[in-house]
Amino acid sequence: MSNIDSMSNDDKKGISRRSFLRSTTMIAGGATAGMFIPGAIDKVSVLDLMKHSNQPEVIITAKGRALIAKMQAEKKILLIDSMIFAYKANRGKAPTENEQLQPNDIVHNAKIKHQIRLSENEIALSTTLDSDVGPFKFNWSCLYCSEYDTIIAITYPQLTTKTVDGPGVKGNTLIRSFIINYNNIAEITNSTAMAASPNFMAHQRLNNVENSALQAIIDQQGQDWFIKNGFMVLPVEGVYKVMAGVAYISGHRVELEHSRVIDVANKPFYIYVDAYKNSNDTDGLETKFNIIASTKDLKNYVNTDGVHHYYCKLCQVMADGSVSDLRPQNTVVDKGWAEAQDHQAIESVSGLKIYPISRNLAVGDIIPSGYNGLRVNNKIYRVICHGSVDEIDTNETFVIVNKNKYFLQPCIEGQSFYSIDNLEHYAPLSDWGDKINYAAEICRKGGLILWIPNKIYRFNKTIVLKDINVQWDGTLELCSNVVGVVFKYNVNLTGNPFILRSRSLDHFDKAMVMLTSSTEKVNGKWKTKGCVENKISQLNILNGWIDYEESSNGKVLDSSKLTGRGLVLLAGSWTAGLTTQRSHEYVWRNFVSDVYVDGFEQPYVLEAVIDDINPNRWVTWVNGNKLHNLCARRFSQGFVVKSPLLRPNGKIGGEVAGNTCASLDFQWSSYTTESFLVCEGRNNKFELMGWDAPKTATNTIQFLRGNSFPAGYGEAAGNIVELYGATLLHLNGSDLSPLVYESNPGLNTFIGEGFQARNLMPESSPPTVGSTLTNSYIPKLDNFLAFINERPGCHVRLFKNGHFQSNVDLAPMFDFNPESSVRLAVEKGDQYRVVISLENAINHFNMVGSTLGYNNLSAGMIDIDLHDRHKRSVYSSQQTLKTANVTGFINATNIKTIVITYSGFEKSGKLNISALYGQTYNRNSSQGVMTADGACWMQDDIKINKAGAGVVIRDEVNGQLYRIAIANGELKLEPVKK
């Protein structure tokens, strides 16, 4: 005889209570107790959800920061012991660091029950509002330190009602939590690392919520109870039939779909239902059960694996074969009543008002108003609609009610996360690109967070995201030569996103990721919607033709496959084949950080285009974007700015300007790299770490023209390039020159770490007279002449063939704007002379130079003469006329007059004087030398220009400092107070 004969039911049949109470989480800013809704996802990283959830912003207060800093300085422990809940009738839109809390606003003060160390800079604190707490409503909460009477952090949760236990009604249970991010916060709060798996806090919260629901069921109807004849045992021709039905065992719902038969020879024995679950296993949280025959009296227990077993006797089979029903008779209830109680419990836990109560939704049903949950195919979905049900999608993605489509919203952790895996078997769509677009539309319309789980998804269709939050944890593998992912506007991307060019893709010349702004049709009209407010971070763009399995740095399998673009900001989406509708387009106020691109011809591109069909109509620009911490390797051109700047009608269009590109970290590759930066835009800033450029490299940074306008218009100008770190490891001021090229020199500024390399601006050919520099550089540390027209007693005169030209405005040659040059007509044999008189100042010059015309000049000469106050020549130079001429480094002291003469023209043309500039070596008052302010008449003395400043000397005996000062004509020594 078999002592134990069992049947198991592990299938997810019906709607069991545990199917709603899967692994929960705590969300920063205070989310209600969440739950898993079937049809979403089976497993999720709770801490990732905490960090990246779309919850209200948490603000550390000014007093909180001050207290944290004080405790860190004094090496004391900060005890954050309370979480305060309040209701503010006139609450603002967002919390502020100096916000006050009035005592009358407080509705509850709860002790912190759990404090977890997420990292050395991040901790999580939480409390539980049990069902006996309340009632009240709140829309404001904070963390509070009672020892120092200080509010540490504030958040604005949505308006939430806390209910309380009452006669026949169970109050809701809420879990509230904060995540605080502050440097070394874990140490001073004595926070310990999480002791269990990443789902530790989820299980703890799950138990709180689940136990409350289970206890409610037991309180309402008893420990074990059955619906009518469910699990009744009947003798049938020598065997024993267990009737199909529903039972609640210790509050856990189990359902036997079909009657089962037990055949046991030896009698007597008992028949039990054994309901069991493993509360430590996120994949096994649904209650399962066995039907067991045993001669022993079995009791509830927990085995060594943490599995909880709950036993209930169904019957006793006597020695003569008769059956005694041992089901608790006072708890055998009507099915309708039980389902209503089950429905009420589900609604209490889920926070949804669900329709229908005891069956699945059907076509023709009339959904009453006030419901926000639907029961479809034994699953609960979050959706708000009412009216007649016209259609239910067989793939459970939408319903049509009153001829309107409503997307069903299966959720993760009770929050608004929609997994793309919900569409894995969605038959109408076969490609993951189409599926993700479909899921994105569901999320956008339903206010959900699109979740790309940590798996690989191969796709062939361009993915377009707009107005959506995306939790991207997996890898999208692009398998076709199309633009990979497009961000249009208001996309907030978090997680650990990877996008990979598939190794199966033999040819690729598109962009992997693009920020662009094609026009959209709104109410029948095409309108421009700018590509704005995208927040992209932690993005990895990789080429599958690089093998990272063999080497951590990656091994290139075929260098000819390192093509295409990585991340592109494009105004002019029609050029990428994304639209046929042309319009004004702009890319503005986007924030991109922590991006890594490996194995593409152009890793980063900022591009604005001119419409080649209506070139004077559409305006495009890529301006004011913030890009930070961008890394690239194995590329041809690391950062590319493509910008014609002007349309054919001479007006601005196709502009890339005002972008801040900081912490660019580019690795030179000996067999692919041509340049770090190629720029056609203006007024952009680049902070560049260019690693390991060889000494033989040239033109690694290029400023070019993207148009055919006459020189001087639409130039790549006003850009700042700051070179730092390894870029200058083996370079100095003179050796740096070949690395930079400008099609027209002198328009951009280069800053390096060394003194010689600071504030450099190039010319097209080397200085020739007395210069220590080579190959195109003019130091522009101090353009003393730039404001000559504003200096008292200084004036400038222009002579043509010896005749004073009184009607020519000479100011533009000192403002250093290449588009406002002094433009002079030239005939063969003409001579122009500029005389700069410095009547009230005598200055010491390191260098004097001139930047000229932006159209091709005929042959000519330039003479630069410097005279002292006695009209003696201190320095004289004659050079062939170039776009830039410079004296080189000189020591020309006591200069009173500068004379620059242009002559030797062999044919007619235009002489455009863009700039006259000079560098003085008495420019820095902090070095204790004379300032170049144009008003100093002294030659060899020190002049203190700053009010209240003076010469400070030290007493060598006692170290006291004294300042030499003059008061009423009397020289005094005044002690300097430290």
PDB file of C-alpha atoms in Angstrom, residues 717-808:
ATOM      1  CA  ALA A 717      34.141  81.168 -34.977  1.00  0.00           C
ATOM      2  CA  GLY A 718      33.978  81.824 -31.250  1.00  0.00           C
ATOM      3  CA  ASN A 719      34.425  78.184 -30.286  1.00  0.00           C
ATOM      4  CA  ILE A 720      36.489  77.328 -27.232  1.00  0.00           C
ATOM      5  CA  VAL A 721      38.517  74.134 -27.041  1.00  0.00           C
ATOM      6  CA  GLU A 722      40.045  73.240 -23.706  1.00  0.00           C
ATOM      7  CA  LEU A 723      42.697  70.580 -24.035  1.00  0.00           C
ATOM      8  CA  TYR A 724      43.757  68.847 -20.858  1.00  0.00           C
ATOM      9  CA  GLY A 725      45.425  65.818 -19.394  1.00  0.00           C
ATOM     10  CA  ALA A 726      47.092  63.349 -21.691  1.00  0.00           C
ATOM     11  CA  THR A 727      46.542  65.561 -24.739  1.00  0.00           C
ATOM     12  CA  LEU A 728      49.558  67.672 -23.769  1.00  0.00           C
ATOM     13  CA  LEU A 729      51.659  64.935 -22.205  1.00  0.00           C
ATOM     14  CA  HIS A 730      54.415  65.209 -24.796  1.00  0.00           C
ATOM     15  CA  LEU A 731      53.510  68.579 -26.254  1.00  0.00           C
ATOM     16  CA  ASN A 732      54.327  72.194 -25.552  1.00  0.00           C
ATOM     17  CA  GLY A 733      53.350  75.534 -27.007  1.00  0.00           C
ATOM     18  CA  SER A 734      55.363  75.132 -30.189  1.00  0.00           C
ATOM     19  CA  ASP A 735      54.746  71.422 -30.765  1.00  0.00           C
ATOM     20  CA  LEU A 736      50.999  71.837 -30.292  1.00  0.00           C
ATOM     21  CA  SER A 737      50.669  73.855 -33.477  1.00  0.00           C
ATOM     22  CA  PRO A 738      50.365  71.066 -36.085  1.00  0.00           C
ATOM     23  CA  LEU A 739      47.506  69.412 -34.169  1.00  0.00           C
ATOM     24  CA  VAL A 740      45.050  72.235 -34.952  1.00  0.00           C
ATOM     25  CA  TYR A 741      43.825  73.561 -38.294  1.00  0.00           C
ATOM     26  CA  GLU A 742      41.510  76.473 -39.162  1.00  0.00           C
ATOM     27  CA  SER A 743      40.366  77.242 -42.667  1.00  0.00           C
ATOM     28  CA  ASN A 744      40.481  80.898 -41.594  1.00  0.00           C
ATOM     29  CA  PRO A 745      42.686  81.474 -38.598  1.00  0.00           C
ATOM     30  CA  GLY A 746      42.337  83.417 -35.427  1.00  0.00           C
ATOM     31  CA  LEU A 747      38.616  82.915 -34.841  1.00  0.00           C
ATOM     32  CA  ASN A 748      38.616  80.280 -32.098  1.00  0.00           C
ATOM     33  CA  THR A 749      40.312  79.933 -28.740  1.00  0.00           C
ATOM     34  CA  PHE A 750      42.378  77.012 -27.520  1.00  0.00           C
ATOM     35  CA  ILE A 751      43.212  76.522 -23.866  1.00  0.00           C
ATOM     36  CA  GLY A 752      45.815  74.078 -22.639  1.00  0.00           C
ATOM     37  CA  GLU A 753      47.388  73.278 -19.301  1.00  0.00           C
ATOM     38  CA  GLY A 754      50.807  74.777 -19.949  1.00  0.00           C
ATOM     39  CA  PHE A 755      51.467  78.525 -19.998  1.00  0.00           C
ATOM     40  CA  GLN A 756      52.708  78.428 -23.592  1.00  0.00           C
ATOM     41  CA  ALA A 757      49.596  76.570 -24.691  1.00  0.00           C
ATOM     42  CA  ARG A 758      47.029  78.852 -23.079  1.00  0.00           C
ATOM     43  CA  ASN A 759      44.532  80.826 -25.099  1.00  0.00           C
ATOM     44  CA  LEU A 760      45.917  80.016 -28.490  1.00  0.00           C
ATOM     45  CA  MET A 761      44.500  81.127 -31.793  1.00  0.00           C
ATOM     46  CA  PRO A 762      45.846  79.915 -35.127  1.00  0.00           C
ATOM     47  CA  GLU A 763      46.950  81.475 -38.342  1.00  0.00           C
ATOM     48  CA  SER A 764      47.309  79.838 -41.735  1.00  0.00           C
ATOM     49  CA  SER A 765      51.113  79.942 -41.837  1.00  0.00           C
ATOM     50  CA  PRO A 766      53.916  80.385 -39.316  1.00  0.00           C
ATOM     51  CA  PRO A 767      55.050  83.740 -37.961  1.00  0.00           C
ATOM     52  CA  THR A 768      58.291  84.725 -39.602  1.00  0.00           C
ATOM     53  CA  VAL A 769      60.074  87.455 -37.672  1.00  0.00           C
ATOM     54  CA  GLY A 770      61.453  86.866 -34.198  1.00  0.00           C
ATOM     55  CA  SER A 771      58.887  84.168 -33.466  1.00  0.00           C
ATOM     56  CA  THR A 772      59.524  81.199 -31.201  1.00  0.00           C
ATOM     57  CA  LEU A 773      56.334  79.565 -32.436  1.00  0.00           C
ATOM     58  CA  THR A 774      55.818  77.401 -35.487  1.00  0.00           C
ATOM     59  CA  ASN A 775      53.084  76.149 -37.735  1.00  0.00           C
ATOM     60  CA  SER A 776      50.194  78.490 -37.034  1.00  0.00           C
ATOM     61  CA  TYR A 777      49.808  79.801 -33.517  1.00  0.00           C
ATOM     62  CA  ILE A 778      49.383  83.285 -32.087  1.00  0.00           C
ATOM     63  CA  PRO A 779      49.105  83.543 -28.292  1.00  0.00           C
ATOM     64  CA  LYS A 780      46.061  85.661 -27.473  1.00  0.00           C
ATOM     65  CA  LEU A 781      46.520  85.966 -23.743  1.00  0.00           C
ATOM     66  CA  ASP A 782      45.640  89.618 -23.766  1.00  0.00           C
ATOM     67  CA  ASN A 783      44.318  91.630 -26.698  1.00  0.00           C
ATOM     68  CA  PHE A 784      45.362  95.011 -25.362  1.00  0.00           C
ATOM     69  CA  LEU A 785      44.304  96.895 -28.486  1.00  0.00           C
ATOM     70  CA  ALA A 786      40.775  95.500 -28.524  1.00  0.00           C
ATOM     71  CA  PHE A 787      39.384  98.476 -26.622  1.00  0.00           C
ATOM     72  CA  ILE A 788      41.729 101.124 -27.923  1.00  0.00           C
ATOM     73  CA  ASN A 789      38.875 103.375 -29.014  1.00  0.00           C
ATOM     74  CA  GLU A 790      37.706 103.562 -25.400  1.00  0.00           C
ATOM     75  CA  ARG A 791      41.087 104.438 -23.881  1.00  0.00           C
ATOM     76  CA  PRO A 792      41.515 108.098 -22.806  1.00  0.00           C
ATOM     77  CA  GLY A 793      44.027 109.998 -24.884  1.00  0.00           C
ATOM     78  CA  CYS A 794      44.485 107.140 -27.351  1.00  0.00           C
ATOM     79  CA  HIS A 795      43.350 107.396 -30.949  1.00  0.00           C
ATOM     80  CA  VAL A 796      43.618 105.644 -34.281  1.00  0.00           C
ATOM     81  CA  ARG A 797      44.010 107.170 -37.720  1.00  0.00           C
ATOM     82  CA  LEU A 798      43.869 105.638 -41.191  1.00  0.00           C
ATOM     83  CA  PHE A 799      45.829 107.000 -44.163  1.00  0.00           C
ATOM     84  CA  LYS A 800      45.421 106.003 -47.795  1.00  0.00           C
ATOM     85  CA  ASN A 801      48.375 106.930 -49.977  1.00  0.00           C
ATOM     86  CA  GLY A 802      49.304 109.515 -47.309  1.00  0.00           C
ATOM     87  CA  HIS A 803      45.832 111.058 -47.075  1.00  0.00           C
ATOM     88  CA  PHE A 804      43.869 110.893 -43.809  1.00  0.00           C
ATOM     89  CA  GLN A 805      40.609 108.945 -44.179  1.00  0.00           C
ATOM     90  CA  SER A 806      38.252 110.696 -41.787  1.00  0.00           C
ATOM     91  CA  ASN A 807      35.039 109.024 -42.973  1.00  0.00           C
ATOM     92  CA  VAL A 808      36.061 105.419 -42.253  1.00  0.00           C
TER      93      VAL A 808
END
